[in-house]
Coordinates of C-alpha atoms in Angstrom, one line a residue:
I28 CA -11.6 14.4 -94.7
G29 CA -10.4 17.5 -96.4
R30 CA -6.7 16.9 -95.5
S31 CA -4.0 16.4 -98.2
F32 CA -3.2 12.7 -98.6
I33 CA 0.5 13.4 -98.9
D34 CA 0.4 14.7 -95.3
F35 CA 0.0 11.1 -94.2
V36 CA 2.8 9.7 -96.4
H37 CA 6.2 9.1 -94.8
P38 CA 8.7 11.9 -95.7
R39 CA 11.1 9.5 -97.3
D40 CA 8.3 8.2 -99.6
R41 CA 6.9 11.6 -100.8
N42 CA 9.2 12.0 -103.8
T43 CA 8.4 8.4 -105.0
F44 CA 4.7 9.0 -104.4
A45 CA 4.8 12.3 -106.3
S46 CA 6.7 10.9 -109.3
Q47 CA 4.3 8.0 -109.4
I48 CA 1.4 10.4 -109.8
T49 CA 3.2 12.5 -112.4
S50 CA 4.1 9.5 -114.5
G51 CA 0.5 8.3 -114.3
L52 CA -0.8 11.7 -115.5
A53 CA 1.8 12.0 -118.2
V54 CA 0.9 8.5 -119.7
P55 CA -2.8 8.2 -119.6
K56 CA -2.8 4.9 -121.3
I57 CA -1.5 3.3 -118.0
V58 CA -4.8 2.3 -116.3
N59 CA -3.2 1.7 -112.9
S60 CA 0.1 1.5 -111.2
T61 CA 1.4 0.3 -107.8
M62 CA 4.0 1.4 -105.3
V63 CA 4.9 0.5 -101.8
C64 CA 4.6 3.4 -99.3
R65 CA 4.5 4.0 -95.6
I66 CA 1.4 5.8 -94.3
R67 CA 1.0 7.5 -90.9
R68 CA -0.8 5.6 -88.3
Y69 CA -3.6 7.2 -86.3
R70 CA -2.3 7.7 -82.7
G71 CA -5.7 7.7 -81.1
L72 CA -7.4 9.6 -78.4
T73 CA -7.9 6.8 -75.8
S74 CA -5.5 8.3 -73.4
G75 CA -7.0 11.9 -73.6
F76 CA -6.1 14.6 -76.0
G77 CA -2.3 14.5 -75.3
V78 CA -1.3 13.1 -78.6
K79 CA 1.6 15.4 -79.2
D80 CA 3.9 13.4 -76.9
R81 CA 3.2 10.1 -78.6
V82 CA 5.6 8.7 -81.1
V83 CA 4.4 9.0 -84.8
T84 CA 4.4 5.5 -86.4
F85 CA 4.0 4.4 -90.0
M86 CA 2.7 1.3 -91.6
P87 CA 3.8 -0.1 -95.0
F88 CA 1.1 -0.4 -97.7
L89 CA 0.9 -1.4 -101.2
L90 CA -0.9 1.4 -103.0
N91 CA -2.8 0.8 -106.3
F92 CA -3.3 4.0 -108.2
T93 CA -6.2 4.5 -110.6
F94 CA -7.0 7.8 -112.4
K95 CA -10.6 8.5 -113.2
N96 CA -12.2 11.2 -115.3
I97 CA -15.4 12.5 -113.9
C98 CA -17.4 14.9 -116.0
D99 CA -20.0 17.0 -114.3
E100 CA -20.1 20.6 -115.3
E101 CA -16.4 20.4 -116.0
K102 CA -13.8 17.6 -116.5
V103 CA -12.0 16.7 -113.3
I104 CA -9.4 14.0 -112.9
Y105 CA -9.6 12.0 -109.7
L106 CA -7.0 9.8 -108.2
V107 CA -8.3 6.6 -106.6
I108 CA -6.0 4.8 -104.3
Q109 CA -6.5 1.3 -102.9
A110 CA -4.3 0.7 -100.0
T111 CA -3.4 -2.8 -98.8
P112 CA -1.4 -3.1 -95.6
F113 CA 1.7 -5.2 -95.4
F114 CA 2.4 -7.3 -92.3
S115 CA 5.5 -9.4 -91.5
A116 CA 5.2 -12.9 -93.0
F117 CA 6.7 -14.4 -89.8
R118 CA 5.0 -14.9 -86.5
I119 CA 7.6 -16.8 -84.5
P120 CA 11.5 -16.9 -84.5
N121 CA 13.2 -18.9 -87.2
E122 CA 9.8 -19.9 -88.7
V123 CA 9.7 -22.3 -91.7
L124 CA 6.8 -21.1 -94.0
A125 CA 4.8 -23.7 -95.8
K126 CA 3.7 -21.5 -98.7
A127 CA 6.2 -18.6 -99.0
V128 CA 5.9 -16.7 -102.2
P129 CA 9.3 -16.4 -104.1
F130 CA 10.4 -12.9 -105.0
V131 CA 12.8 -11.5 -107.6
M132 CA 15.8 -9.1 -107.2
R133 CA 18.0 -7.7 -110.0
H134 CA 21.4 -6.1 -109.5
A135 CA 24.0 -4.7 -111.9
A136 CA 27.5 -6.1 -112.3
N137 CA 28.8 -3.6 -109.8
G138 CA 26.3 -4.9 -107.1
N139 CA 23.9 -2.0 -107.2
L140 CA 20.3 -3.1 -106.8
E141 CA 18.1 -2.1 -109.8
Y142 CA 14.9 -3.8 -108.9
I143 CA 13.2 -5.7 -106.0
D144 CA 9.8 -7.2 -106.1
P145 CA 7.0 -5.7 -103.9
E146 CA 6.4 -9.4 -103.0
S147 CA 9.6 -9.2 -101.0
V148 CA 8.3 -6.6 -98.5
P149 CA 6.6 -9.0 -96.0
Y150 CA 9.8 -11.2 -96.0
L151 CA 12.6 -8.7 -95.9
G152 CA 10.9 -5.6 -94.6
Y153 CA 12.6 -3.3 -97.2
L154 CA 10.6 -0.9 -99.3
P155 CA 11.9 -1.0 -102.9
Q156 CA 12.8 2.8 -102.9
D157 CA 14.9 2.3 -99.8
V158 CA 17.2 -0.3 -101.2
T159 CA 17.3 0.6 -104.9
D160 CA 20.8 1.7 -105.9
K161 CA 22.2 0.2 -102.7
D162 CA 24.8 -2.6 -102.7
A163 CA 23.1 -6.0 -102.9
L164 CA 26.3 -7.7 -101.7
Q165 CA 25.9 -5.9 -98.3
L166 CA 22.8 -7.9 -97.7
Y167 CA 24.7 -11.3 -97.6
H168 CA 25.9 -12.7 -94.3
P169 CA 29.7 -12.3 -94.1
E170 CA 30.2 -15.9 -93.3
D171 CA 28.4 -17.0 -96.5
L172 CA 30.4 -14.8 -98.9
D173 CA 33.0 -17.5 -99.5
Y174 CA 30.3 -19.8 -100.9
L175 CA 28.6 -17.0 -102.8
Q176 CA 31.8 -16.1 -104.5
Q177 CA 31.8 -19.6 -106.0
V178 CA 28.1 -19.1 -107.0
Y179 CA 29.0 -15.9 -108.9
E180 CA 31.9 -17.5 -110.6
T181 CA 29.4 -20.2 -111.9
I182 CA 27.0 -17.5 -113.0
V183 CA 29.6 -15.8 -115.1
K184 CA 30.8 -19.0 -116.7
E185 CA 27.6 -20.8 -117.2
G186 CA 25.1 -17.9 -117.4
G187 CA 23.2 -19.0 -114.2
V188 CA 22.7 -21.5 -111.4
P189 CA 19.6 -23.8 -111.2
R190 CA 19.4 -23.5 -107.4
T191 CA 21.9 -22.7 -104.6
K192 CA 22.4 -24.2 -101.2
S193 CA 20.7 -22.2 -98.5
Y194 CA 22.5 -19.0 -97.4
R195 CA 21.6 -15.9 -95.3
M196 CA 20.3 -12.6 -96.3
M197 CA 19.7 -9.6 -94.0
A198 CA 16.3 -8.4 -93.3
Q199 CA 15.3 -4.7 -92.6
N200 CA 15.5 -5.3 -88.8
G201 CA 19.1 -6.5 -89.0
D202 CA 18.5 -10.2 -88.5
Y203 CA 19.1 -12.8 -91.2
L204 CA 16.7 -15.2 -92.9
K205 CA 17.7 -18.3 -94.9
L206 CA 16.9 -18.7 -98.6
E207 CA 17.8 -20.6 -101.7
T208 CA 18.1 -18.9 -105.1
E209 CA 17.7 -19.6 -108.8
W210 CA 20.1 -17.3 -110.6
S211 CA 20.1 -16.1 -114.2
S212 CA 22.1 -13.3 -116.0
F213 CA 22.2 -11.1 -119.0
I214 CA 25.4 -10.9 -121.1
N215 CA 25.7 -7.9 -123.4
P216 CA 26.1 -9.6 -126.9
W217 CA 28.2 -6.7 -128.2
S218 CA 30.6 -6.1 -125.2
K219 CA 30.5 -9.8 -124.1
R220 CA 30.3 -8.5 -120.5
L221 CA 27.8 -9.2 -117.8
E222 CA 25.1 -6.5 -117.5
F223 CA 23.0 -7.7 -114.6
V224 CA 22.1 -10.7 -112.5
I225 CA 18.6 -11.9 -111.6
G226 CA 17.8 -13.9 -108.5
K227 CA 14.5 -15.7 -107.8
H228 CA 14.6 -16.1 -104.0
H229 CA 12.9 -18.9 -102.1
I230 CA 12.5 -18.5 -98.3
I231 CA 13.7 -21.4 -96.2
E232 CA 13.6 -20.1 -92.7
G233 CA 12.7 -16.8 -91.1
P234 CA 14.8 -14.5 -89.0
T235 CA 15.3 -14.7 -85.2
N236 CA 13.3 -11.5 -84.8
P237 CA 10.1 -12.3 -86.7
D238 CA 9.0 -8.5 -87.0
V239 CA 11.0 -7.6 -90.2
F240 CA 9.5 -4.1 -90.0
Q241 CA 11.0 -3.3 -86.7
S242 CA 13.3 -0.4 -87.0
P243 CA 17.0 -1.3 -86.7
I244 CA 19.2 1.1 -84.5
S245 CA 19.0 4.6 -86.0
D246 CA 21.9 7.0 -86.7
E247 CA 20.7 9.0 -83.7
D248 CA 20.8 5.9 -81.4
K249 CA 24.2 5.0 -82.8
A250 CA 25.5 8.4 -81.9
K251 CA 23.9 8.3 -78.5
A252 CA 25.5 4.9 -77.8
Q253 CA 28.9 6.2 -79.0
K254 CA 28.6 9.1 -76.6
F255 CA 27.9 6.7 -73.7
R256 CA 31.0 4.7 -74.7
E257 CA 33.2 7.9 -74.7
N258 CA 31.7 8.9 -71.3
I259 CA 32.6 5.4 -69.9
V260 CA 36.2 5.7 -71.2
R261 CA 36.4 9.3 -69.7
I262 CA 35.0 8.1 -66.3
M263 CA 37.6 5.3 -66.2
N264 CA 40.5 7.7 -67.1
E265 CA 39.6 10.9 -65.3
V266 CA 37.1 10.6 -62.4
L267 CA 38.7 9.3 -59.2
T268 CA 37.0 6.1 -58.1
K269 CA 36.5 4.8 -54.5
P270 CA 39.3 2.2 -54.9
A271 CA 41.6 5.0 -56.0
E272 CA 40.7 7.1 -52.9
V273 CA 41.4 4.1 -50.6
A274 CA 44.7 3.5 -52.5
K275 CA 45.5 7.2 -52.0
Q276 CA 44.8 7.0 -48.3
Q277 CA 46.9 4.0 -47.8
M278 CA 49.8 5.5 -49.6
T279 CA 49.5 8.7 -47.6
K280 CA 49.6 6.6 -44.4
R281 CA 52.7 4.8 -45.6
C282 CA 54.3 8.1 -46.4
Q283 CA 53.4 9.5 -43.0
D284 CA 54.8 6.4 -41.2
L285 CA 58.0 6.6 -43.3
A286 CA 58.4 10.3 -42.5
S287 CA 57.9 9.7 -38.7
F288 CA 60.4 6.9 -38.9
M289 CA 63.0 9.2 -40.6
E290 CA 62.4 12.0 -38.2
S291 CA 63.1 9.6 -35.2
L292 CA 66.3 8.6 -36.9
M293 CA 67.4 12.3 -37.3
E294 CA 66.5 13.1 -33.7
K295 CA 68.5 10.3 -32.2
Q296 CA 72.2 10.9 -32.2
P297 CA 74.3 7.8 -32.9
K298 CA 76.2 6.2 -29.9
V299 CA 79.9 6.4 -30.1
D300 CA 80.8 3.0 -29.0
E301 CA 84.3 1.8 -28.3
E302 CA 84.4 -0.4 -31.4
L303 CA 83.7 2.8 -33.5
R304 CA 86.7 4.5 -32.1
L305 CA 89.9 3.8 -33.9
D306 CA 93.2 4.7 -32.3
I307 CA 95.6 4.8 -35.1
Q308 CA 99.1 5.2 -33.8
D309 CA 101.1 4.0 -36.7
P310 CA 102.3 7.1 -38.6
D311 CA 103.6 5.0 -41.4
H312 CA 100.1 4.1 -42.7
S313 CA 99.1 5.9 -45.9
Y314 CA 96.0 8.0 -46.2
Y315 CA 94.4 5.2 -48.2
E316 CA 95.0 2.6 -45.5
R317 CA 93.7 5.0 -42.8
D318 CA 90.5 5.7 -44.8
S319 CA 90.0 2.0 -45.4
V320 CA 89.8 1.1 -41.8
M321 CA 87.6 4.0 -40.5
L322 CA 84.6 1.9 -40.8
G323 CA 82.5 3.6 -38.1
G324 CA 83.7 7.2 -38.7
I325 CA 82.8 7.7 -42.3
S326 CA 82.4 11.4 -42.9
P327 CA 82.6 13.6 -46.0
H328 CA 84.4 16.2 -43.8
H329 CA 87.6 14.0 -43.3
D330 CA 90.7 16.1 -43.2
Y331 CA 93.5 14.4 -45.1
N332 CA 96.2 16.5 -43.2
D333 CA 95.7 14.8 -39.9
S334 CA 95.2 11.3 -38.8
K335 CA 91.8 11.8 -36.9
S336 CA 88.4 11.3 -38.4
S337 CA 85.3 13.3 -37.6
I338 CA 83.8 10.4 -35.6
G339 CA 81.4 12.8 -33.8
T340 CA 79.7 13.8 -37.0
P341 CA 76.0 12.4 -36.9
L342 CA 74.8 10.1 -39.6
S343 CA 73.1 11.8 -42.5

């Protein structure tokens, strides 16, 4: 009591709420008007007075506005609001409702939503002001677009479709429900072009998640998830893991073993066996022939001016 009602209205609904009041005051002949609006839920004091750390939640309501003139000493206009809460029409996954109320949606030829029934709120979970001017085609399941293209071709040719086969439409929580639709359209008689399409939707089966008002993943959560993905990639590419350390140790041991082996080779002088000694006594052999038979005495220090090879030079 004593608080401004607009303090309890969801920030995204305040402009719609204010414009509804303004239009009601500007046109006094309108007895009452309605809108769908989210109202802040009381967080309660059952857990003590620490309500600051609790998450603020909102509930969707259908608001019915009535303006009343009350004359006491001076004329005062009062706004009377009747608020009726909305609840999800579904209680279990993929529920088939016996008495689902059909609802109407209208979109322009470019796909932009121009109108959606308040009756759709318990079934889809969208508030009209949230989806107005959004692309209606984005609500259709990607795998059903092939069939729906044929439906729209028939709408343009015939002016409407009596009733489609069942297809899927996305609810506010990101899941899909199945529905069938009666389609009609308006063709501009002067331009002969389609102006808008009207669909009367009949619910066939509810979504897997029955709470259509549950918030889908927010932009903040998407950004947080993307950050985690980037961190995982960075960890895989930059941070040394235990297997990498083991591999490094194994490689180091191999290098050490190889170095020890090479050192032992360098320390041991090769034995000059008799078969490595070549006693070349034929002075007529050419340099090429002499070189070709010095198999054991290969040395880069060979002197072509004598017939002796540097057999004593150690292997390198």
